């Protein structure tokens, strides 16, 4: 039976494929395809890992044996029994043989299948055995890691389509942390669905940067969808269709082809300069998360990096955080790849929905920090960790010896922070001078993402060379709506008059003082806002590389002067969105651009 699940559209397009269900706790398990020639070796690896765990548990049992620990011995018996159960072993082998999944992936897939069967059992005792099974599987996955051939560092195949012409795969999970999502940058999946998450949560932002269809906040989807179900992800409407009928499938396949054609058309604009109809040049920059994204910036025809979210270098680091040297190499790589184009490196923005440790954001929210979005985040965190901050500042400054680097600081809100920040930058410069390490003049900018910063811009601009408006957080903090919480996502409104007024104010004040201003939040990459932002006087946009051509197409058709005349009408409106849309319809654009 076909079922529809509704969520929030976060990344456009249509994905059609078989569902791969991954439990949140196992999202970080390596997912890659093995070559057919490796199948036997992978099965041997699995067997070896299982034997290792059997040996461990047997030894443990012998150690604790005796009456006093009868319960523990019985529990270990259950674990050994589950471990040696042929249903688990055989079905796992089958995933390896049929699908070419690596052993960890095959095992966690089979766990999902069996876990559901446990969930449906009437008998409470048997239902409770699910936890035992999970523990056993965790042990085997950990043993596979110890065996070393786990190849977590091996690049997964680029896309599922490369997989011997077999069905494409889409990932369905209750939750995916940004740190895990980033690992899917080069993954096999052609679409994502999660039960939780807001439209502009960092998980959603990373999904969008992957440029594959994604829906978040599709509550219950991970419960409704079964392993291997066919599903359609409609990333435009935020709908997931489980087991679609042939007619619906055909309709979506048609839409998929349309999307591909549109992309090909947009691609042709890559090398066209972004200039409005009335001759205003516009700078289109790109947002990146990892050094490996640099090529995508160039391929998209962006003229630099407007936001390098450096915190992603600090995630998935069980062995410790990257020090000065490692960070310097990462920044240098991007700066050299950009070959003279500007690279704006944002200092670490950790906290809120991007915790440094491996705690899922939901857990951090409820159990450890009362209000993570209002807590020790971004510049606050950096100032509280002076040693680490010094390392990062030195690494960024050193990268400036190789090209045009700009330093951007997230979540500035207090003058006290500004003073501490510039003192830290000065200390970093002094240290480099004393080491005789070269660095160039680096412009320092503030992210305007807290209303306080927008309202005190003149004071901030006494210190900063430029500003970049982080609309994702500006909306969250202006409207008091957690950007990662799907239960209030309907209230997260970029069209809210207060949000638009703060953006307009920031652009006006910065320009009046001759300072550069950019928008690097998701609104910059959303064509619905292009005219309005141009009308506010914005001439620098930073977005996912994948959005650059779509925004350029829009810019080529806009009369920026006309929109600055219309701006007061939109800003004074109670419902700016409908006024803006009406004005857009009334100002038809020439076709064929
Ligand atoms: C923003 O808040 O708009 C922004 C660009 O930063 P991030 O999304 O990383 O918080
Ligand atoms: Mg932000």
Coordinates of C-alpha atoms and ligand atoms in Angstrom, one line a residue:
X1 CA 0.0 0.0 0.0
X2 CA 1.3 3.5 -0.9
X3 CA 1.6 6.0 2.0
X4 CA 2.6 9.6 2.0
X5 CA 4.5 11.2 4.8
X6 CA 4.8 15.0 5.0
X7 CA 7.8 16.9 6.2
X8 CA 9.8 20.0 5.4
X9 CA 11.4 20.4 2.0
X10 CA 15.1 21.2 2.5
X11 CA 16.8 20.3 -0.7
X12 CA 15.1 20.4 -4.0
X13 CA 14.5 17.8 -6.7
X14 CA 13.1 14.3 -6.8
X15 CA 14.8 11.2 -5.6
X16 CA 13.5 7.7 -6.3
X17 CA 15.1 4.7 -4.7
X18 CA 15.1 1.9 -2.2
X19 CA 15.1 2.9 1.4
X20 CA 18.2 2.2 3.5
X21 CA 17.1 2.6 7.2
X22 CA 19.8 3.6 9.5
X23 CA 19.4 4.0 13.3
X24 CA 20.6 7.4 14.4
X25 CA 23.2 5.8 16.7
X26 CA 24.7 3.9 13.7
X27 CA 24.6 6.7 11.1
X28 CA 28.3 7.1 11.5
X29 CA 29.0 3.5 10.6
X30 CA 30.9 3.3 7.4
X31 CA 28.7 2.9 4.4
X32 CA 30.4 2.0 1.2
X33 CA 30.2 -0.5 -1.6
X34 CA 32.8 -3.2 -2.1
X35 CA 34.0 -4.5 -5.4
X36 CA 32.6 -7.9 -6.4
X37 CA 36.1 -9.4 -6.1
X38 CA 36.1 -8.3 -2.4
X39 CA 32.9 -10.2 -1.4
X40 CA 34.7 -13.3 -0.1
X41 CA 37.2 -11.2 1.9
X42 CA 34.5 -9.1 3.3
X43 CA 32.5 -12.2 4.5
X44 CA 35.7 -13.5 6.1
X45 CA 36.2 -10.2 7.8
X46 CA 32.7 -10.4 9.2
X47 CA 33.3 -13.9 10.4
X48 CA 36.5 -13.0 12.0
X49 CA 34.9 -10.1 13.8
X50 CA 32.1 -12.3 15.0
X51 CA 34.6 -14.9 16.2
X52 CA 36.5 -12.2 18.1
X53 CA 33.4 -11.2 19.9
X54 CA 32.5 -14.8 20.7
X55 CA 35.9 -15.3 22.2
X56 CA 35.6 -12.1 24.2
X57 CA 32.2 -13.0 25.6
X58 CA 33.2 -16.6 26.3
X59 CA 36.3 -15.4 28.2
X60 CA 34.1 -12.9 30.1
X61 CA 31.7 -15.6 31.0
X62 CA 34.5 -17.8 32.4
X63 CA 35.9 -14.9 34.4
X64 CA 32.6 -14.0 36.1
X65 CA 31.3 -17.5 36.3
X66 CA 29.7 -19.0 39.3
X67 CA 26.6 -18.6 41.4
X68 CA 27.2 -15.0 42.4
X69 CA 26.9 -13.8 38.8
X70 CA 24.2 -16.2 37.6
X71 CA 22.3 -13.4 36.0
X72 CA 25.2 -12.0 34.1
X73 CA 26.2 -15.5 32.9
X74 CA 22.7 -16.0 31.6
X75 CA 22.8 -12.7 29.8
X76 CA 26.1 -13.5 28.2
X77 CA 24.5 -16.8 27.1
X78 CA 21.8 -14.9 25.4
X79 CA 24.3 -12.7 23.7
X80 CA 26.4 -15.7 22.5
X81 CA 23.3 -17.3 21.2
X82 CA 22.2 -14.3 19.2
X83 CA 25.7 -13.9 17.9
X84 CA 25.8 -17.5 16.7
X85 CA 22.3 -17.4 15.3
X86 CA 22.5 -18.3 11.6
X87 CA 19.6 -16.0 10.7
X88 CA 21.6 -12.9 11.6
X89 CA 24.8 -14.3 10.0
X90 CA 23.2 -15.6 6.8
X91 CA 21.1 -12.5 6.2
X92 CA 24.0 -10.2 6.8
X93 CA 26.1 -12.2 4.3
X94 CA 23.3 -11.8 1.8
X95 CA 23.4 -8.0 2.0
X96 CA 27.1 -8.3 1.2
X97 CA 26.7 -10.7 -1.6
X98 CA 23.6 -9.1 -3.3
X99 CA 24.2 -5.5 -2.6
X100 CA 28.0 -5.3 -2.2
X101 CA 27.5 -3.5 1.2
X102 CA 30.6 -3.4 3.4
X103 CA 30.3 -5.6 6.5
X104 CA 29.3 -2.8 9.0
X105 CA 26.6 -1.5 6.7
X106 CA 25.3 -5.1 6.0
X107 CA 25.2 -5.8 9.7
X108 CA 23.4 -2.6 10.7
X109 CA 20.9 -3.1 7.9
X110 CA 20.1 -6.6 9.1
X111 CA 19.8 -5.3 12.6
X112 CA 17.2 -2.8 11.5
X113 CA 15.2 -5.6 9.8
X114 CA 15.3 -7.9 12.9
X115 CA 14.7 -5.0 15.3
X116 CA 11.4 -4.3 13.6
X117 CA 10.4 -8.0 14.0
X118 CA 11.2 -7.7 17.7
X119 CA 9.1 -4.6 18.0
X120 CA 6.1 -6.4 16.7
X121 CA 6.3 -9.3 19.1
X122 CA 3.6 -9.8 21.6
X123 CA 5.8 -11.4 24.2
X124 CA 7.4 -8.7 26.4
X125 CA 10.4 -10.9 27.3
X126 CA 11.2 -11.5 23.6
X127 CA 10.6 -7.8 22.7
X128 CA 13.2 -6.8 25.3
X129 CA 15.8 -9.0 23.6
X130 CA 16.1 -6.3 21.0
X131 CA 18.4 -4.4 23.3
X132 CA 20.6 -7.5 23.6
X133 CA 20.7 -7.8 19.9
X134 CA 21.7 -4.2 19.5
X135 CA 24.5 -4.6 22.0
X136 CA 25.8 -7.7 20.2
X137 CA 25.8 -5.9 16.9
X138 CA 27.6 -2.9 18.4
X139 CA 30.3 -5.3 19.6
X140 CA 30.8 -6.8 16.2
X141 CA 30.9 -3.4 14.5
X142 CA 33.5 -2.3 17.0
X143 CA 35.5 -5.5 16.3
X144 CA 35.3 -4.9 12.6
X145 CA 36.8 -1.5 13.3
X146 CA 39.6 -3.0 15.3
X147 CA 40.3 -5.4 12.5
X148 CA 41.4 -2.4 10.6
X149 CA 40.1 -3.2 7.1
X150 CA 37.0 -1.3 8.0
X151 CA 38.1 1.3 5.5
X152 CA 36.3 4.2 7.0
X153 CA 38.8 6.3 5.3
X154 CA 38.1 4.7 1.9
X155 CA 36.1 7.0 -0.4
X156 CA 32.7 5.5 -0.9
X157 CA 31.6 5.2 -4.5
X158 CA 30.5 8.6 -5.8
X159 CA 26.8 7.8 -6.2
X160 CA 24.6 4.8 -5.9
X161 CA 24.1 5.0 -9.6
X162 CA 27.7 3.7 -10.0
X163 CA 26.7 0.5 -8.4
X164 CA 26.5 -1.9 -11.2
X165 CA 23.4 -0.3 -12.6
X166 CA 21.4 -1.4 -9.6
X167 CA 18.7 0.6 -7.8
X168 CA 19.5 4.0 -6.3
X169 CA 19.4 4.2 -2.5
X170 CA 17.9 6.8 -0.2
X171 CA 18.7 7.1 3.4
X172 CA 16.0 7.2 6.0
X173 CA 16.9 7.9 9.7
X174 CA 15.2 9.3 12.8
X175 CA 17.9 11.9 13.1
X176 CA 21.2 12.7 11.5
X177 CA 23.6 15.1 13.3
X178 CA 25.4 17.6 11.1
X179 CA 28.7 15.8 11.9
X180 CA 27.3 12.6 10.4
X181 CA 25.6 14.3 7.5
X182 CA 29.0 15.8 6.5
X183 CA 30.3 12.2 6.1
X184 CA 27.7 11.7 3.4
X185 CA 29.3 14.3 1.2
X186 CA 30.6 11.6 -1.1
X187 CA 28.2 8.9 -0.3
X188 CA 26.1 6.4 -2.1
X189 CA 22.8 8.0 -1.2
X190 CA 20.7 9.9 -3.7
X191 CA 18.3 11.4 -1.2
X192 CA 17.7 11.8 2.6
X193 CA 14.7 11.7 4.9
X194 CA 14.8 12.3 8.6
X195 CA 12.0 12.3 11.3
X196 CA 13.2 15.4 13.0
X197 CA 14.9 18.7 12.1
X198 CA 14.1 22.2 11.0
X199 CA 14.4 23.7 7.5
X200 CA 17.5 25.6 8.4
X201 CA 19.1 23.3 10.9
X202 CA 22.7 22.6 10.1
X203 CA 21.8 19.0 9.1
X204 CA 19.4 20.5 6.5
X205 CA 22.0 23.0 5.3
X206 CA 24.6 20.2 4.8
X207 CA 22.0 18.1 3.0
X208 CA 21.3 21.1 0.7
X209 CA 25.0 21.5 0.0
X210 CA 25.0 17.8 -1.2
X211 CA 22.5 18.9 -3.8
X212 CA 20.3 15.9 -3.5
X213 CA 16.7 15.9 -2.6
X214 CA 16.0 15.8 1.1
X215 CA 13.0 16.1 3.5
X216 CA 13.4 16.6 7.2
X217 CA 10.9 16.7 10.0
X218 CA 9.0 13.8 8.3
X219 CA 7.9 12.5 11.7
X220 CA 7.4 8.7 11.9
X221 CA 9.0 8.2 8.5
X222 CA 11.7 6.0 9.9
X223 CA 9.0 3.9 11.6
X224 CA 6.7 3.7 8.5
X225 CA 9.3 3.0 5.9
X226 CA 10.8 -0.5 5.8
X227 CA 14.2 -1.6 4.7
X228 CA 14.3 -1.8 0.9
X229 CA 10.9 -0.1 0.4
X230 CA 10.7 1.9 -2.8
X231 CA 10.3 5.6 -1.9
X232 CA 10.0 8.9 -3.7
X233 CA 11.4 12.0 -2.0
X234 CA 9.8 15.1 -3.3
X235 CA 12.3 17.7 -2.1
X236 CA 10.2 20.6 -3.4
X237 CA 7.0 19.8 -1.6
X238 CA 8.5 18.1 1.4
X239 CA 6.7 14.8 0.8
X240 CA 7.9 11.2 1.0
X241 CA 5.8 8.6 -0.9
X242 CA 6.3 5.1 0.3
X243 CA 5.7 2.3 -2.2
X244 CA 4.3 4.5 -4.9
X245 CA 1.9 3.2 -7.5
X246 CA 3.3 2.7 -11.1
X247 CA 1.4 5.8 -12.3
X248 CA 2.8 8.0 -9.5
X249 CA 6.3 6.6 -10.1
X250 CA 6.1 7.4 -13.8
X251 CA 4.9 11.0 -13.0
X252 CA 7.9 11.5 -10.7
X253 CA 10.3 10.0 -13.1
X254 CA 9.1 12.6 -15.6
X255 CA 9.6 15.4 -13.1
X256 CA 13.1 14.1 -12.4
X257 CA 14.0 14.4 -16.0
X258 CA 12.6 18.0 -16.0
X259 CA 14.8 18.9 -13.1
X260 CA 17.8 17.5 -14.9
X261 CA 17.0 19.5 -18.0
X262 CA 16.6 22.7 -15.9
X263 CA 20.0 22.0 -14.3
X264 CA 21.7 21.6 -17.6
X265 CA 20.1 24.9 -18.8
X266 CA 21.4 26.7 -15.6
X267 CA 24.8 25.2 -16.1
X268 CA 25.3 27.3 -19.2
X269 CA 25.3 30.5 -17.0
X270 CA 28.4 29.4 -15.2
X271 CA 30.7 31.8 -16.8
X272 CA 28.3 34.7 -17.4
X273 CA 29.0 37.6 -15.1
X274 CA 26.3 38.4 -12.6
X275 CA 25.0 41.9 -13.6
X276 CA 21.5 43.2 -13.1
X277 CA 19.4 44.5 -16.0
X278 CA 20.4 48.1 -15.1
X279 CA 24.1 47.2 -15.1
X280 CA 24.8 46.7 -11.4
X281 CA 27.5 44.0 -10.9
X282 CA 26.8 41.5 -8.1
X283 CA 29.3 39.3 -6.3
X284 CA 28.2 35.7 -6.0
X285 CA 30.3 33.7 -3.5
X286 CA 30.0 30.2 -2.2
X287 CA 29.5 28.6 1.2
X288 CA 31.6 25.5 2.0
X289 CA 32.1 23.1 4.9
X290 CA 35.3 21.2 3.9
X291 CA 38.4 21.9 1.9
X292 CA 37.3 19.3 -0.6
X293 CA 34.4 21.6 -1.5
X294 CA 36.8 24.1 -3.1
X295 CA 36.5 22.6 -6.5
X296 CA 32.7 22.8 -6.4
X297 CA 33.1 26.6 -5.8
X298 CA 35.1 27.0 -9.0
X299 CA 32.9 24.6 -11.0
X300 CA 29.8 26.7 -10.0
X301 CA 31.4 29.9 -11.3
X302 CA 31.4 31.6 -7.9
X303 CA 34.0 34.3 -7.5
X304 CA 35.2 33.3 -4.0
X305 CA 34.2 31.7 -0.7
X306 CA 31.9 33.9 1.3
X307 CA 31.6 31.4 4.2
X308 CA 33.9 28.5 5.1
X309 CA 32.2 26.9 8.1
X310 CA 35.4 25.8 9.8
X311 CA 33.7 23.9 12.6
X312 CA 33.2 21.0 10.3
X313 CA 37.0 20.4 10.5
X314 CA 36.5 19.8 14.2
X315 CA 33.8 17.2 13.9
X316 CA 34.1 13.4 13.7
X317 CA 37.4 13.7 15.5
X318 CA 37.6 10.9 18.1
X319 CA 41.3 11.3 18.3
X320 CA 41.4 15.0 19.2
X321 CA 40.8 18.3 17.6
X322 CA 42.9 19.6 14.7
X323 CA 45.8 21.7 15.9
X324 CA 47.3 24.8 14.3
X325 CA 49.4 22.9 11.7
X326 CA 46.5 20.7 10.5
X327 CA 44.1 23.6 10.3
X328 CA 46.7 25.7 8.4
X329 CA 47.0 22.9 5.8
X330 CA 43.3 22.8 5.4
X331 CA 42.9 26.5 5.0
X332 CA 45.9 26.8 2.7
X333 CA 44.4 24.0 0.5
X334 CA 41.3 26.1 -0.1
X335 CA 43.2 29.4 -0.5
X336 CA 45.5 27.8 -3.1
X337 CA 42.7 26.1 -4.9
X338 CA 40.8 29.5 -5.2
X339 CA 43.9 30.9 -6.7
X340 CA 43.6 34.6 -5.8
X341 CA 39.9 34.6 -5.2
X342 CA 38.8 35.7 -1.7
X343 CA 38.3 33.0 1.0
X344 CA 36.3 34.0 4.0
X345 CA 37.1 31.7 6.9
X346 CA 34.7 31.8 9.7
X347 CA 36.1 30.9 13.1
X348 CA 34.7 27.9 14.8
X349 CA 30.9 28.1 15.3
X350 CA 30.4 25.2 17.6
X351 CA 27.5 24.6 20.0
X352 CA 23.7 24.5 19.6
X353 CA 22.9 21.9 17.0
X354 CA 26.6 21.4 16.2
X355 CA 28.0 19.9 19.4
X356 CA 31.7 19.1 19.4
X357 CA 31.3 15.8 21.3
X358 CA 29.4 13.0 19.7
X359 CA 26.2 13.7 21.6
X360 CA 23.2 14.0 19.4
X361 CA 21.8 17.6 19.5
X362 CA 18.5 16.4 21.0
X363 CA 20.3 14.7 23.9
X364 CA 22.5 17.8 24.5
X365 CA 19.4 19.9 24.5
X366 CA 17.5 17.9 27.0
X367 CA 20.1 16.5 29.3
X368 CA 23.2 18.6 29.3
X369 CA 22.6 22.2 28.3
X370 CA 19.3 23.9 29.0
X371 CA 19.3 26.2 26.0
X372 CA 22.2 25.4 23.7
X373 CA 21.3 28.0 21.1
X374 CA 21.6 30.7 23.8
X375 CA 24.5 29.1 25.5
X376 CA 28.2 28.7 24.9
X377 CA 28.2 28.9 21.2
X378 CA 30.4 30.4 18.4
X379 CA 32.6 33.4 19.5
X380 CA 31.5 32.8 23.1
X381 CA 33.0 29.3 22.9
X382 CA 36.1 30.5 21.2
X383 CA 36.8 33.1 23.9
X384 CA 36.2 30.5 26.6
X385 CA 38.9 28.3 24.9
X386 CA 41.8 30.9 24.4
X387 CA 44.4 28.2 23.6
X388 CA 42.3 26.6 20.9
X389 CA 41.2 30.0 19.6
X390 CA 44.8 31.1 19.3
X391 CA 45.7 28.1 17.3
X392 CA 42.8 28.7 14.9
X393 CA 43.6 32.4 14.5
X394 CA 47.3 31.7 13.8
X395 CA 46.3 29.0 11.2
X396 CA 44.0 31.4 9.4
X397 CA 46.6 34.2 9.4
X398 CA 49.3 31.9 8.1
X399 CA 47.0 30.8 5.3
X400 CA 46.8 34.5 4.2
X401 CA 50.3 34.2 3.0
X402 CA 49.0 32.1 0.1
X403 CA 46.1 34.2 -1.2
X404 CA 43.3 36.5 -0.2
X405 CA 41.9 35.5 3.2
X406 CA 39.2 37.2 5.2
X407 CA 38.4 36.3 8.8
X408 CA 34.8 36.1 9.9
X409 CA 33.5 35.9 13.4
X410 CA 30.2 34.2 14.2
X411 CA 27.5 35.5 16.6
X412 CA 29.1 38.7 17.7
X413 CA 26.7 40.5 20.1
X414 CA 28.7 42.4 22.8
X415 CA 31.4 45.1 22.6
X416 CA 33.3 43.2 25.3
X417 CA 33.6 40.2 22.9
X418 CA 34.9 42.6 20.2
X419 CA 37.6 43.9 22.4
X420 CA 38.7 40.4 23.5
X421 CA 38.5 39.2 19.9
X422 CA 40.8 41.9 18.6
X423 CA 43.2 41.3 21.5
X424 CA 43.3 37.6 20.6
X425 CA 44.0 38.5 16.9
X426 CA 46.8 40.8 17.9
X427 CA 48.3 38.1 20.2
X428 CA 48.2 35.6 17.2
X429 CA 50.0 38.1 15.0
X430 CA 52.6 38.8 17.6
X431 CA 53.2 35.1 18.0
X432 CA 53.7 34.6 14.3
X433 CA 56.0 37.6 14.1
X434 CA 58.1 36.1 16.9
X435 CA 58.3 32.8 14.9
X436 CA 59.1 34.8 11.8
X437 CA 56.1 33.1 10.0
X438 CA 54.6 35.1 7.2
X439 CA 51.1 36.4 7.0
X440 CA 49.3 39.1 5.1
X441 CA 46.8 41.8 6.0
X442 CA 43.6 40.0 6.8
X443 CA 40.3 41.9 6.9
X444 CA 38.1 41.0 9.9
X445 CA 34.4 40.8 9.6
X446 CA 31.5 40.1 12.0
X447 CA 28.5 37.9 11.3
X448 CA 25.3 39.8 11.9
X449 CA 23.0 37.1 13.2
X450 CA 21.8 38.4 16.5
X451 CA 19.4 41.3 16.5
X452 CA 21.6 43.1 19.0
X453 CA 24.4 43.2 16.5
X454 CA 22.2 44.6 13.8
X455 CA 21.0 47.3 16.1
X456 CA 24.5 48.3 17.2
X457 CA 26.1 48.1 13.8
X458 CA 27.6 51.6 13.8
X459 CA 29.6 50.7 16.9
X460 CA 30.6 47.4 15.5
X461 CA 31.8 48.9 12.2
X462 CA 34.2 51.1 14.1
X463 CA 36.2 47.9 14.5
X464 CA 35.2 45.5 11.7
X465 CA 36.1 45.8 8.0
X466 CA 33.0 44.1 6.7
X467 CA 29.9 42.3 7.8
X468 CA 28.1 39.2 6.7
X469 CA 24.4 38.6 7.6
X470 CA 23.7 35.2 8.9
X471 CA 20.0 35.1 8.2
X472 CA 19.6 31.5 9.5
X473 CA 20.4 32.6 13.0
X474 CA 19.0 36.1 12.6
X475 CA 15.6 34.6 12.0
X476 CA 16.0 32.2 15.0
X477 CA 17.1 34.9 17.4
X478 CA 14.7 37.6 16.2
X479 CA 11.6 35.4 16.3
X480 CA 12.8 33.2 19.2
X481 CA 12.3 30.0 17.1
X482 CA 14.7 27.1 17.4
X483 CA 15.9 26.6 13.8
X484 CA 16.4 22.9 14.4
X485 CA 13.0 22.2 16.0
X486 CA 10.4 20.9 13.6
X487 CA 7.6 21.5 16.1
X488 CA 7.9 25.2 15.6
X489 CA 9.2 25.3 12.1
X490 CA 6.0 26.7 10.7
X491 CA 6.8 29.9 12.7
X492 CA 10.4 30.1 11.4
X493 CA 9.6 32.8 8.9
X494 CA 12.2 34.6 6.8
X495 CA 9.4 36.9 5.5
X496 CA 8.6 38.2 9.0
X497 CA 8.6 42.0 8.8
X498 CA 11.0 42.3 11.8
X499 CA 13.5 40.0 10.1
X500 CA 13.4 42.0 6.8
X501 CA 13.7 45.3 8.6
X502 CA 16.9 44.1 10.5
X503 CA 18.4 42.9 7.2
X504 CA 17.5 46.2 5.4
X505 CA 18.9 48.2 8.3
X506 CA 22.2 46.2 8.3
X507 CA 22.7 46.7 4.6
X508 CA 21.9 50.4 4.7
X509 CA 24.1 51.1 7.7
X510 CA 27.1 49.2 6.3
X511 CA 26.8 50.8 2.9
X512 CA 26.5 54.2 4.4
X513 CA 29.8 53.7 6.1
X514 CA 31.5 52.3 3.0
X515 CA 31.8 48.8 4.5
X516 CA 31.2 45.6 2.5
X517 CA 28.1 43.7 3.4
X518 CA 27.2 40.2 2.3
X519 CA 24.3 37.8 3.1
X520 CA 25.6 34.3 3.7
X521 CA 22.5 32.7 5.3
X522 CA 20.1 30.5 3.3
X523 CA 18.1 33.5 2.1
X524 CA 21.0 34.4 -0.2
X525 CA 20.5 31.2 -2.2
X526 CA 16.7 31.4 -2.3
X527 CA 15.5 33.0 -5.5
X528 CA 12.4 34.2 -3.8
X529 CA 14.4 36.9 -2.0
X530 CA 16.8 37.9 -4.8
X531 CA 14.9 41.0 -6.0
X532 CA 14.2 42.2 -2.5
X533 CA 17.8 41.8 -1.3
X534 CA 19.0 43.7 -4.4
X535 CA 16.4 46.3 -3.7
X536 CA 17.9 46.7 -0.1
X537 CA 21.2 47.5 -1.8
X538 CA 22.9 44.1 -1.4
X539 CA 25.5 43.4 -4.0
X540 CA 27.2 40.4 -2.4
X541 CA 25.5 37.0 -1.9
X542 CA 27.1 33.8 -0.5
X543 CA 25.3 30.4 -0.9
X544 CA 25.8 26.7 -1.7
X545 CA 27.7 26.3 -4.9
X546 CA 24.7 24.5 -6.4
X547 CA 22.6 27.6 -6.1
X548 CA 24.9 30.1 -7.8
X549 CA 23.5 29.7 -11.3
X550 CA 19.8 29.9 -10.2
X551 CA 20.5 33.1 -8.4
X552 CA 22.5 34.5 -11.3
X553 CA 19.6 33.7 -13.6
X554 CA 17.4 35.8 -11.4
X555 CA 19.9 38.7 -11.1
X556 CA 20.2 38.9 -14.9
X557 CA 16.5 39.7 -15.1
X558 CA 16.2 42.3 -12.3
X559 CA 16.1 46.0 -12.5
X560 CA 17.8 46.8 -9.1
X561 CA 16.9 50.5 -9.2
X562 CA 13.2 49.6 -9.7
X563 CA 13.4 47.3 -6.7
X564 CA 14.9 49.9 -4.4
X565 CA 11.9 52.1 -5.2
X566 CA 9.6 49.2 -4.3
X567 CA 11.4 48.4 -1.1
X568 CA 9.5 50.8 1.3
X569 CA 6.2 49.2 0.2
X570 CA 7.4 45.7 1.0
X571 CA 9.0 46.7 4.3
X572 CA 5.8 48.5 5.4
X573 CA 3.6 45.6 4.6
X574 CA 2.0 43.3 7.2
X575 CA 2.5 40.4 4.8
X576 CA 5.7 41.2 2.9
X577 CA 5.7 37.9 1.0
X578 CA 2.5 38.5 -0.9
X579 CA 3.3 42.1 -1.6
X580 CA 6.7 41.0 -2.9
X581 CA 5.2 38.3 -5.1
X582 CA 2.6 40.7 -6.4
X583 CA 5.3 43.2 -7.3
X584 CA 7.4 40.5 -8.9
X585 CA 4.4 39.5 -11.1
X586 CA 3.8 43.2 -12.0
X587 CA 7.5 43.6 -13.0
X588 CA 7.7 41.1 -15.8
X589 CA 11.2 40.1 -16.8
X590 CA 12.5 39.7 -20.3
X591 CA 12.7 36.1 -21.4
X592 CA 15.7 34.3 -22.8
X593 CA 18.3 35.5 -20.3
Ligands
LIG1 C1 23.6 31.8 9.5 O1 23.3 31.8 10.7 O2 22.8 32.4 8.6 C2 24.8 31.3 9.0 C3 25.2 31.5 7.7 O3 25.6 30.5 9.8 P1 25.2 29.0 10.2 O4 24.0 28.6 9.4 O5 26.3 28.2 10.1 O6 24.7 29.2 11.7
LIG2 MG1 24.8 31.3 12.1

